[in-house]
Amino acid sequence: MRSATPTDCTCCTKSDYSGNAIKDLREWKHIYFEKEKERKETNRQRENNAREASKRVRGAIFTHDQKDSSTELAFKYAVYKINKDKIILPKTTLEYDIQYVPKDDSFHASKKACQQVKHGVQAVFGPSDPILGQHIHSICDALDIPHLEARLDLETEAKEFSINLYPAQSLLNTAYQDIMEFFNWTKVVIIYEDDHGLMKLRELVKSPKIRGIEVSLRQADPNSYRQVLSEMKSKEFRNIIVDTKPEHMHHFLRMILQLQMNDYKYHYLFTTFIHLVCDSIRSLAFPQDIETFDLEDFKYNFVNITAFRLVDADDVGVRSILRDMERYQPSGNTILNKSRIIQAEPALIYDSVQVFAVGLRTLEQSHALRPANISCELEHPWDGGLSLTNYINSVEMKGISGPIEFKEGRRIQFKLDLLKLKQHSLVKVGEWRPGAGVNVTDTAAFFEPNIGNVTLIVITILEQPYVMLKSEGNFSGNMRYEGFCIDLLKKIAHMVGFTYRIELVPDGKYGVYDYETGEWNGIVRQLMDKRADLAVGSMTINYARERVIDFTKPFMNLGISILFKVPTRHQARLFSFMNPLAIEIWLYVLAAYVLVSVTMFVVARFSPYEWNNPHPCHPGTEIVENQFSLSNSFWFTIGTLMQQGSDLNPKATSTRIVGGIWWFFTLIIISSYTANLAAFLTVERMITPIENAEDLASQTDIAYGTLDSGSTMTFFRDSMVETYKKMWRFMENKKPSVFVPTYEEGIQRVLHGDYAFLMESTMLDYIVQRDCNLTQIGGLLDTKGYGIATPMGSPWRDKISLAILELQEKGEIQILYDKWWKSPEDTCMRTEKGKENKANSLGVDNIGGVFVVLLCGLAFAVLIAIFEFCYNSKRNAPAERVSASTLETNAEIHFNKSLARSRCTTLLVDYLQSDKHDCVRLILKLLLLLYFYQLLKPLTLRDVHVTRMRKRCMTFSELCFIATSWISSYQHELIDH
C-alpha cells in the first residue's frame, strides 16, 4: 500500500476529494444492495425449498361417475381437515392430485397413475373398481409406493405395498356364521346376483360351522326376483341371505311385499354392505349401507330385516365429525345423504387419509423422508416407500369406521353394528367384533309383531285330554277342536290379544333330536323353521329343546310314571285259610306238636309226681296210674294248641314247664295266625309283580317302553342314573320294539298284559281316571313341566308367560284341570264305600276249606268209631254169649250190693231210686253213661251236680254195675216205650 505524501496532498483539491467520496459511497451502496438482494434471494430459495419439502403430494384416482361424489368429497375433506387442524401433521401440508378415469379402462388408469408418480406423489388412493385397482397396485408395487384401498379384495395372498381398510371377507363370513348360529338357523337360502357374489360367499357355504345347515344357493336379478322368491316361499325357506346391487335393492324389497313374504317369520340378512353398483359383472362398487335405503313401506309390516353397519353414528366422536362434514360443501354437494348418514365408502376413504397421515407423522418423527423422484419409465423404486408402508401398517387408531388395525396390509380390527328394522327405523340391536363374536343386546327386537293385527299359527298334536276332535257336530277351523289346551289357548289369546289358526303337526310327534342325522323332528322342527308361531299340548320343557326353541313358564308340573294293568284278584283257593302261614311254618308247627307231645309223655313217665293212686278210697293200695299216656299227651298238646284245654293238668314241675313253654308257643303262633288271617281273608289282595322302576329294571318278563318320540324317551336315553341307563339298554335292544307311536297304542299294549308304559303323570292320571283296569305303579321318576313352545327369541313367550302366571294365581288352570280330568260322567266308579264292602265280605272261596276240614274230621271220626265198635265186638264176643236174664239178675244184685256197701250215697242216687218214672230213669242212665265215657260235659239236674258221681268214693266197677243194672232193668221198658 502506498502511503500519502504531503506533495500528493497538496496536489489534491477539495472538489476532487468530494467527488471521489461520493463515488465510493455509491459503489458501497450498490454492493450492499446487491448482497442484500442475494441474501434475500437465498432466504427465499431456502423457504421455497423448505416449503416444497413439507408438502406431501398424494394421488387419488376416481372413475368419472364418482366426480363430485360423496366419496371424492370425503377424500378432499380429510386432506382439508388435516391441513387445517395441524394436529396430526403440524409441520407438513398435504396436497392431492385427483385423476378421473373411465370404467373398465385399465390402460387409461395406468397412464394417469404414471403421471401422478412423475409429479412426485408419495401414496395412491383408489380406485374402487377391482379391475382398475389391480392394475394400479401393480404399478405401486413395482415402484414401492404405498397403495391405500377401501374395496373388497377377494385375493387371499398378502400384498406388500397394499393397505386395505375394507374388512376381510373371511371375517365377514365369520360374522354371517355367528348370526346364523345365534338364531339357530337350520335352513337358509343365499340369493346372489353375479359370479362375484358367489365367489364372495363360497367360503361361507364351505365353512364347517354350517355343515349341519341346509343351504340353498340361488342366482337372481330384478327380472327373476319374483320367480326365485316364489320358489323359496313354496319350499318354506324362511331365512334368506341377500347379496344384491344397491340400485336393485328397492326392487327386491318391493317384491317381498308383493309376495307377502314380509311377516315376522321371514328373516332377511343382507350382506354387511350392499356393494354391487356396476352393471358389469367384472366391476365392483364401493359398499353402501342398507341403512341409507328408504324402508318406509316395511316399518309397519314387522318383517325381519337385518344388516351390518360399519359406521357407528351413535358414537359422540363420530357425530362430531359428521356435523363438520355436513358443513363442507365446496361444490354444492354434501358427503352425507338426505338422512344425514354417511355411507361406508366415504367413511373408509376418510379413514384411509387419516391412517396415511398418522403413519407419515410417525415416520417423520424418526427420520426425514426424501421426495419421491421416480417414474414409470425408469422403474426405479422409491427409497422411502417401504418405510412409509411399514409405518402405515403399524397404525392403530379409531376412525369413523371403528377401531383400525392392520396385519400384512389387511384390516383385522373393526366393529360392525347389527341393525334391525323396527317399527320406526333401523336401530342398533347388537354388534359384532372379530374374535368376540356377535353380541345381541335386544333379542326381542327380532320378533316385534303388531299385536293388534296378527293371526298366529298354532301347531299341536291330537292327544287326550289336551287336544281332541269334537265327536259331535260338523265344525270347521278352530271349532273342530276341544280339550284342556284349547280352553287354555282361548284364555291366553283373549288376555294377550291375538287370533290364531290351529294346525296339526304332519308327523304327529313332539320332537326328538336324532344324533345320527343331526336333525329334529315333530313340533320342534316346525318351530325351528318358523312354520308356526306357537305349539300347545303336552310339550315337555327340557334342556335339549330349550337350546333350539323357547318355552313359556310351565302351566302344569308333572313327572314320568309307570302305567300298568290292574292285577287281577288272586283266585281264592279252597284252603286259603292256610295262607297266613307259609307251608314251612305249618310243617314246623306239626313237628313241634309231635315233639312236645312225646316230650310230655317221656317227662311224665320219669317224674314220680305224675304217678297217682287210682282208688282214693283205698289209700293203702300199691296200684298207681299215670294220666299222661302217649295218647293223653297228644290230646293235651292238641287241646292247648286249639285253645280248648283238657282235663289233664300237669302236676310235676317238669311237666308244667313243658306245658308252659308249649302254651307260650301256641300263644304266639295263634296270635300271629289270627292277625294275618284277618288281612288275608278280609282284604282283597292284588298280586302286583312290580312296585317301582327298580323292579322293572331287575326283570325281563314284563316289557316296558315309551313313545318313540318325546321327552320321556329322551329322559331315559340321556339319563346318567344307572337304573335308568339299564332300562334304556333294555328298551333299545328289545325285539319286537317296545316303543309305540301313540299313547293309544301304548295303552292297548298295557291292557293286553305283560307290558308297562312309561309316560307322563298327567296323561297317566287322565287314563287311570277313565279305565279302572289301569293303575299307576310307584311314584314319579323325575320332575318337569309343560309349557307353550315358541320359536327362538319370540316376544310371545314373555307375554304368554305373564298370562299363564295370572291364570295360575286365579285358579283358572286348576279349574280347567278338574274339568277335563275329573269329569263325573267320564271317570270310572271307584268309591271308597264299594271298596270297604268288598273288603269286609267273605265268600265260600275264602273260608270254604274250613267246612271241608270239618266234614273230613267228622267222616274220620265215624270211621274210627266203626273201627272201635268192630274191634271191641270181636274182643268181647265170648262174654256176650251169657243170657240176658243172667246178666240182668247179676247186675241188679251187684248194683244193690254196691249201693248198700257204698259210703258215697248221693242225692242223685236217692233221687234215681225214688223216681219211679221209667222214661226219666232211662234218660238219666244214658246221660250217666255218656258222661262216664266223657262224651258229655258236667250237667246240672235239679240242683244236683252229676260230677259228684265221679268222686273217688265210688269205684269204677261200681259205676259200671250201676249203669249196667239200669240198662238191663229198663231196656225192655225203653224198647216198649
PDB file of N, CA and C in Angstrom, residues 333-387:
ATOM      1  N   ASN A 333     -72.335 -30.021  -3.291  1.00  0.00           N
ATOM      2  CA  ASN A 333     -72.755 -31.346  -2.848  1.00  0.00           C
ATOM      3  C   ASN A 333     -72.290 -31.597  -1.411  1.00  0.00           C
ATOM      4  N   THR A 334     -72.899 -32.597  -0.784  1.00  0.00           N
ATOM      5  CA  THR A 334     -72.543 -32.931   0.597  1.00  0.00           C
ATOM      6  C   THR A 334     -72.068 -34.380   0.665  1.00  0.00           C
ATOM      7  N   ILE A 335     -71.315 -34.642   1.717  1.00  0.00           N
ATOM      8  CA  ILE A 335     -70.809 -36.007   1.928  1.00  0.00           C
ATOM      9  C   ILE A 335     -71.921 -36.916   2.434  1.00  0.00           C
ATOM     10  N   LEU A 336     -72.775 -36.392   3.291  1.00  0.00           N
ATOM     11  CA  LEU A 336     -73.847 -37.187   3.881  1.00  0.00           C
ATOM     12  C   LEU A 336     -75.044 -37.230   2.945  1.00  0.00           C
ATOM     13  N   ASN A 337     -75.884 -38.228   3.143  1.00  0.00           N
ATOM     14  CA  ASN A 337     -77.088 -38.339   2.327  1.00  0.00           C
ATOM     15  C   ASN A 337     -78.220 -37.536   2.954  1.00  0.00           C
ATOM     16  N   LYS A 338     -79.419 -37.702   2.414  1.00  0.00           N
ATOM     17  CA  LYS A 338     -80.545 -36.929   2.919  1.00  0.00           C
ATOM     18  C   LYS A 338     -80.875 -37.259   4.372  1.00  0.00           C
ATOM     19  N   SER A 339     -80.563 -38.486   4.773  1.00  0.00           N
ATOM     20  CA  SER A 339     -80.826 -38.891   6.161  1.00  0.00           C
ATOM     21  C   SER A 339     -79.674 -38.540   7.087  1.00  0.00           C
ATOM     22  N   ARG A 340     -78.720 -37.748   6.562  1.00  0.00           N
ATOM     23  CA  ARG A 340     -77.547 -37.345   7.341  1.00  0.00           C
ATOM     24  C   ARG A 340     -76.751 -38.560   7.824  1.00  0.00           C
ATOM     25  N   ILE A 341     -76.677 -39.530   6.955  1.00  0.00           N
ATOM     26  CA  ILE A 341     -75.932 -40.749   7.253  1.00  0.00           C
ATOM     27  C   ILE A 341     -74.831 -40.885   6.221  1.00  0.00           C
ATOM     28  N   ILE A 342     -73.643 -41.189   6.661  1.00  0.00           N
ATOM     29  CA  ILE A 342     -72.528 -41.387   5.752  1.00  0.00           C
ATOM     30  C   ILE A 342     -72.494 -42.838   5.312  1.00  0.00           C
ATOM     31  N   GLN A 343     -72.239 -43.034   4.041  1.00  0.00           N
ATOM     32  CA  GLN A 343     -72.142 -44.383   3.526  1.00  0.00           C
ATOM     33  C   GLN A 343     -70.767 -44.958   3.853  1.00  0.00           C
ATOM     34  N   ALA A 344     -70.638 -46.250   3.629  1.00  0.00           N
ATOM     35  CA  ALA A 344     -69.405 -46.921   4.023  1.00  0.00           C
ATOM     36  C   ALA A 344     -68.222 -46.471   3.177  1.00  0.00           C
ATOM     37  N   GLU A 345     -68.427 -46.262   1.875  1.00  0.00           N
ATOM     38  CA  GLU A 345     -67.308 -45.891   1.008  1.00  0.00           C
ATOM     39  C   GLU A 345     -66.683 -44.556   1.412  1.00  0.00           C
ATOM     40  N   PRO A 346     -67.445 -43.473   1.559  1.00  0.00           N
ATOM     41  CA  PRO A 346     -66.822 -42.224   2.016  1.00  0.00           C
ATOM     42  C   PRO A 346     -66.162 -42.360   3.389  1.00  0.00           C
ATOM     43  N   ALA A 347     -66.757 -43.144   4.255  1.00  0.00           N
ATOM     44  CA  ALA A 347     -66.171 -43.311   5.585  1.00  0.00           C
ATOM     45  C   ALA A 347     -64.811 -43.991   5.504  1.00  0.00           C
ATOM     46  N   LEU A 348     -64.704 -45.009   4.670  1.00  0.00           N
ATOM     47  CA  LEU A 348     -63.433 -45.712   4.551  1.00  0.00           C
ATOM     48  C   LEU A 348     -62.377 -44.843   3.865  1.00  0.00           C
ATOM     49  N   ILE A 349     -62.788 -44.032   2.867  1.00  0.00           N
ATOM     50  CA  ILE A 349     -61.841 -43.117   2.222  1.00  0.00           C
ATOM     51  C   ILE A 349     -61.325 -42.089   3.228  1.00  0.00           C
ATOM     52  N   TYR A 350     -62.210 -41.553   4.023  1.00  0.00           N
ATOM     53  CA  TYR A 350     -61.803 -40.592   5.051  1.00  0.00           C
ATOM     54  C   TYR A 350     -60.801 -41.236   6.015  1.00  0.00           C
ATOM     55  N   ASP A 351     -61.100 -42.442   6.471  1.00  0.00           N
ATOM     56  CA  ASP A 351     -60.197 -43.107   7.409  1.00  0.00           C
ATOM     57  C   ASP A 351     -58.866 -43.454   6.762  1.00  0.00           C
ATOM     58  N   SER A 352     -58.858 -43.737   5.452  1.00  0.00           N
ATOM     59  CA  SER A 352     -57.591 -44.063   4.791  1.00  0.00           C
ATOM     60  C   SER A 352     -56.652 -42.859   4.782  1.00  0.00           C
ATOM     61  N   VAL A 353     -57.197 -41.653   4.583  1.00  0.00           N
ATOM     62  CA  VAL A 353     -56.372 -40.445   4.648  1.00  0.00           C
ATOM     63  C   VAL A 353     -55.828 -40.250   6.060  1.00  0.00           C
ATOM     64  N   GLN A 354     -56.668 -40.499   7.059  1.00  0.00           N
ATOM     65  CA  GLN A 354     -56.223 -40.366   8.440  1.00  0.00           C
ATOM     66  C   GLN A 354     -55.112 -41.372   8.760  1.00  0.00           C
ATOM     67  N   VAL A 355     -55.269 -42.587   8.277  1.00  0.00           N
ATOM     68  CA  VAL A 355     -54.243 -43.608   8.520  1.00  0.00           C
ATOM     69  C   VAL A 355     -52.923 -43.207   7.865  1.00  0.00           C
ATOM     70  N   PHE A 356     -52.981 -42.694   6.631  1.00  0.00           N
ATOM     71  CA  PHE A 356     -51.764 -42.252   5.955  1.00  0.00           C
ATOM     72  C   PHE A 356     -51.080 -41.135   6.737  1.00  0.00           C
ATOM     73  N   ALA A 357     -51.854 -40.192   7.213  1.00  0.00           N
ATOM     74  CA  ALA A 357     -51.282 -39.070   7.950  1.00  0.00           C
ATOM     75  C   ALA A 357     -50.614 -39.536   9.242  1.00  0.00           C
ATOM     76  N   VAL A 358     -51.240 -40.439   9.946  1.00  0.00           N
ATOM     77  CA  VAL A 358     -50.655 -40.937  11.193  1.00  0.00           C
ATOM     78  C   VAL A 358     -49.368 -41.704  10.908  1.00  0.00           C
ATOM     79  N   GLY A 359     -49.357 -42.526   9.864  1.00  0.00           N
ATOM     80  CA  GLY A 359     -48.134 -43.248   9.512  1.00  0.00           C
ATOM     81  C   GLY A 359     -47.030 -42.308   9.079  1.00  0.00           C
ATOM     82  N   LEU A 360     -47.382 -41.257   8.309  1.00  0.00           N
ATOM     83  CA  LEU A 360     -46.389 -40.284   7.871  1.00  0.00           C
ATOM     84  C   LEU A 360     -45.813 -39.522   9.054  1.00  0.00           C
ATOM     85  N   ARG A 361     -46.628 -39.145   9.998  1.00  0.00           N
ATOM     86  CA  ARG A 361     -46.136 -38.442  11.183  1.00  0.00           C
ATOM     87  C   ARG A 361     -45.152 -39.310  11.962  1.00  0.00           C
ATOM     88  N   THR A 362     -45.465 -40.555  12.114  1.00  0.00           N
ATOM     89  CA  THR A 362     -44.568 -41.451  12.842  1.00  0.00           C
ATOM     90  C   THR A 362     -43.240 -41.596  12.114  1.00  0.00           C
ATOM     91  N   LEU A 363     -43.291 -41.631  10.794  1.00  0.00           N
ATOM     92  CA  LEU A 363     -42.057 -41.746  10.016  1.00  0.00           C
ATOM     93  C   LEU A 363     -41.217 -40.484  10.145  1.00  0.00           C
ATOM     94  N   GLU A 364     -41.831 -39.299  10.047  1.00  0.00           N
ATOM     95  CA  GLU A 364     -41.092 -38.044  10.112  1.00  0.00           C
ATOM     96  C   GLU A 364     -40.492 -37.799  11.483  1.00  0.00           C
ATOM     97  N   GLN A 365     -41.068 -38.406  12.497  1.00  0.00           N
ATOM     98  CA  GLN A 365     -40.508 -38.243  13.836  1.00  0.00           C
ATOM     99  C   GLN A 365     -39.190 -38.990  14.005  1.00  0.00           C
ATOM    100  N   SER A 366     -38.944 -39.960  13.165  1.00  0.00           N
ATOM    101  CA  SER A 366     -37.716 -40.747  13.282  1.00  0.00           C
ATOM    102  C   SER A 366     -36.642 -40.291  12.289  1.00  0.00           C
ATOM    103  N   HIS A 367     -36.980 -39.976  11.082  1.00  0.00           N
ATOM    104  CA  HIS A 367     -36.013 -39.510  10.097  1.00  0.00           C
ATOM    105  C   HIS A 367     -36.759 -38.801   8.970  1.00  0.00           C
ATOM    106  N   ALA A 368     -35.997 -38.018   8.196  1.00  0.00           N
ATOM    107  CA  ALA A 368     -36.582 -37.239   7.112  1.00  0.00           C
ATOM    108  C   ALA A 368     -36.938 -38.149   5.945  1.00  0.00           C
ATOM    109  N   LEU A 369     -38.005 -37.768   5.305  1.00  0.00           N
ATOM    110  CA  LEU A 369     -38.482 -38.523   4.151  1.00  0.00           C
ATOM    111  C   LEU A 369     -38.147 -37.742   2.892  1.00  0.00           C
ATOM    112  N   ARG A 370     -37.344 -38.348   2.046  1.00  0.00           N
ATOM    113  CA  ARG A 370     -36.969 -37.695   0.806  1.00  0.00           C
ATOM    114  C   ARG A 370     -38.107 -37.760  -0.210  1.00  0.00           C
ATOM    115  N   PRO A 371     -38.229 -36.730  -1.042  1.00  0.00           N
ATOM    116  CA  PRO A 371     -39.302 -36.737  -2.037  1.00  0.00           C
ATOM    117  C   PRO A 371     -39.143 -37.909  -2.994  1.00  0.00           C
ATOM    118  N   ALA A 372     -40.252 -38.292  -3.548  1.00  0.00           N
ATOM    119  CA  ALA A 372     -40.248 -39.410  -4.485  1.00  0.00           C
ATOM    120  C   ALA A 372     -39.904 -38.893  -5.873  1.00  0.00           C
ATOM    121  N   ASN A 373     -38.705 -39.150  -6.318  1.00  0.00           N
ATOM    122  CA  ASN A 373     -38.253 -38.732  -7.645  1.00  0.00           C
ATOM    123  C   ASN A 373     -38.142 -39.977  -8.523  1.00  0.00           C
ATOM    124  N   ILE A 374     -39.271 -40.445  -8.956  1.00  0.00           N
ATOM    125  CA  ILE A 374     -39.328 -41.704  -9.691  1.00  0.00           C
ATOM    126  C   ILE A 374     -40.256 -41.531 -10.881  1.00  0.00           C
ATOM    127  N   SER A 375     -40.243 -42.539 -11.760  1.00  0.00           N
ATOM    128  CA  SER A 375     -41.128 -42.542 -12.919  1.00  0.00           C
ATOM    129  C   SER A 375     -41.362 -43.978 -13.351  1.00  0.00           C
ATOM    130  N   CYS A 376     -42.424 -44.143 -14.113  1.00  0.00           N
ATOM    131  CA  CYS A 376     -42.769 -45.487 -14.582  1.00  0.00           C
ATOM    132  C   CYS A 376     -41.772 -45.978 -15.626  1.00  0.00           C
ATOM    133  N   GLU A 377     -41.123 -45.005 -16.382  1.00  0.00           N
ATOM    134  CA  GLU A 377     -40.211 -45.434 -17.423  1.00  0.00           C
ATOM    135  C   GLU A 377     -38.946 -46.027 -16.839  1.00  0.00           C
ATOM    136  N   LEU A 378     -38.438 -45.405 -15.760  1.00  0.00           N
ATOM    137  CA  LEU A 378     -37.188 -45.890 -15.180  1.00  0.00           C
ATOM    138  C   LEU A 378     -37.381 -47.129 -14.313  1.00  0.00           C
ATOM    139  N   GLU A 379     -38.555 -47.252 -13.759  1.00  0.00           N
ATOM    140  CA  GLU A 379     -38.887 -48.372 -12.878  1.00  0.00           C
ATOM    141  C   GLU A 379     -37.881 -48.489 -11.739  1.00  0.00           C
ATOM    142  N   HIS A 380     -37.481 -47.309 -11.220  1.00  0.00           N
ATOM    143  CA  HIS A 380     -36.578 -47.306 -10.071  1.00  0.00           C
ATOM    144  C   HIS A 380     -37.408 -47.104  -8.809  1.00  0.00           C
ATOM    145  N   PRO A 381     -37.388 -48.031  -7.838  1.00  0.00           N
ATOM    146  CA  PRO A 381     -38.257 -47.917  -6.657  1.00  0.00           C
ATOM    147  C   PRO A 381     -37.908 -46.698  -5.817  1.00  0.00           C
ATOM    148  N   TRP A 382     -38.899 -46.226  -5.124  1.00  0.00           N
ATOM    149  CA  TRP A 382     -38.723 -45.103  -4.187  1.00  0.00           C
ATOM    150  C   TRP A 382     -38.087 -45.631  -2.913  1.00  0.00           C
ATOM    151  N   ASP A 383     -37.030 -44.945  -2.472  1.00  0.00           N
ATOM    152  CA  ASP A 383     -36.294 -45.422  -1.302  1.00  0.00           C
ATOM    153  C   ASP A 383     -37.131 -45.366  -0.027  1.00  0.00           C
ATOM    154  N   GLY A 384     -37.966 -44.360   0.081  1.00  0.00           N
ATOM    155  CA  GLY A 384     -38.740 -44.228   1.323  1.00  0.00           C
ATOM    156  C   GLY A 384     -40.088 -44.925   1.305  1.00  0.00           C
ATOM    157  N   GLY A 385     -40.417 -45.569   0.202  1.00  0.00           N
ATOM    158  CA  GLY A 385     -41.742 -46.188   0.106  1.00  0.00           C
ATOM    159  C   GLY A 385     -41.956 -47.342   1.072  1.00  0.00           C
ATOM    160  N   LEU A 386     -40.957 -48.198   1.213  1.00  0.00           N
ATOM    161  CA  LEU A 386     -41.117 -49.355   2.094  1.00  0.00           C
ATOM    162  C   LEU A 386     -41.262 -48.930   3.549  1.00  0.00           C
ATOM    163  N   SER A 387     -40.463 -47.934   3.951  1.00  0.00           N
ATOM    164  CA  SER A 387     -40.565 -47.461   5.339  1.00  0.00           C
ATOM    165  C   SER A 387     -41.933 -46.850   5.605  1.00  0.00           C
TER     166      SER A 387
END
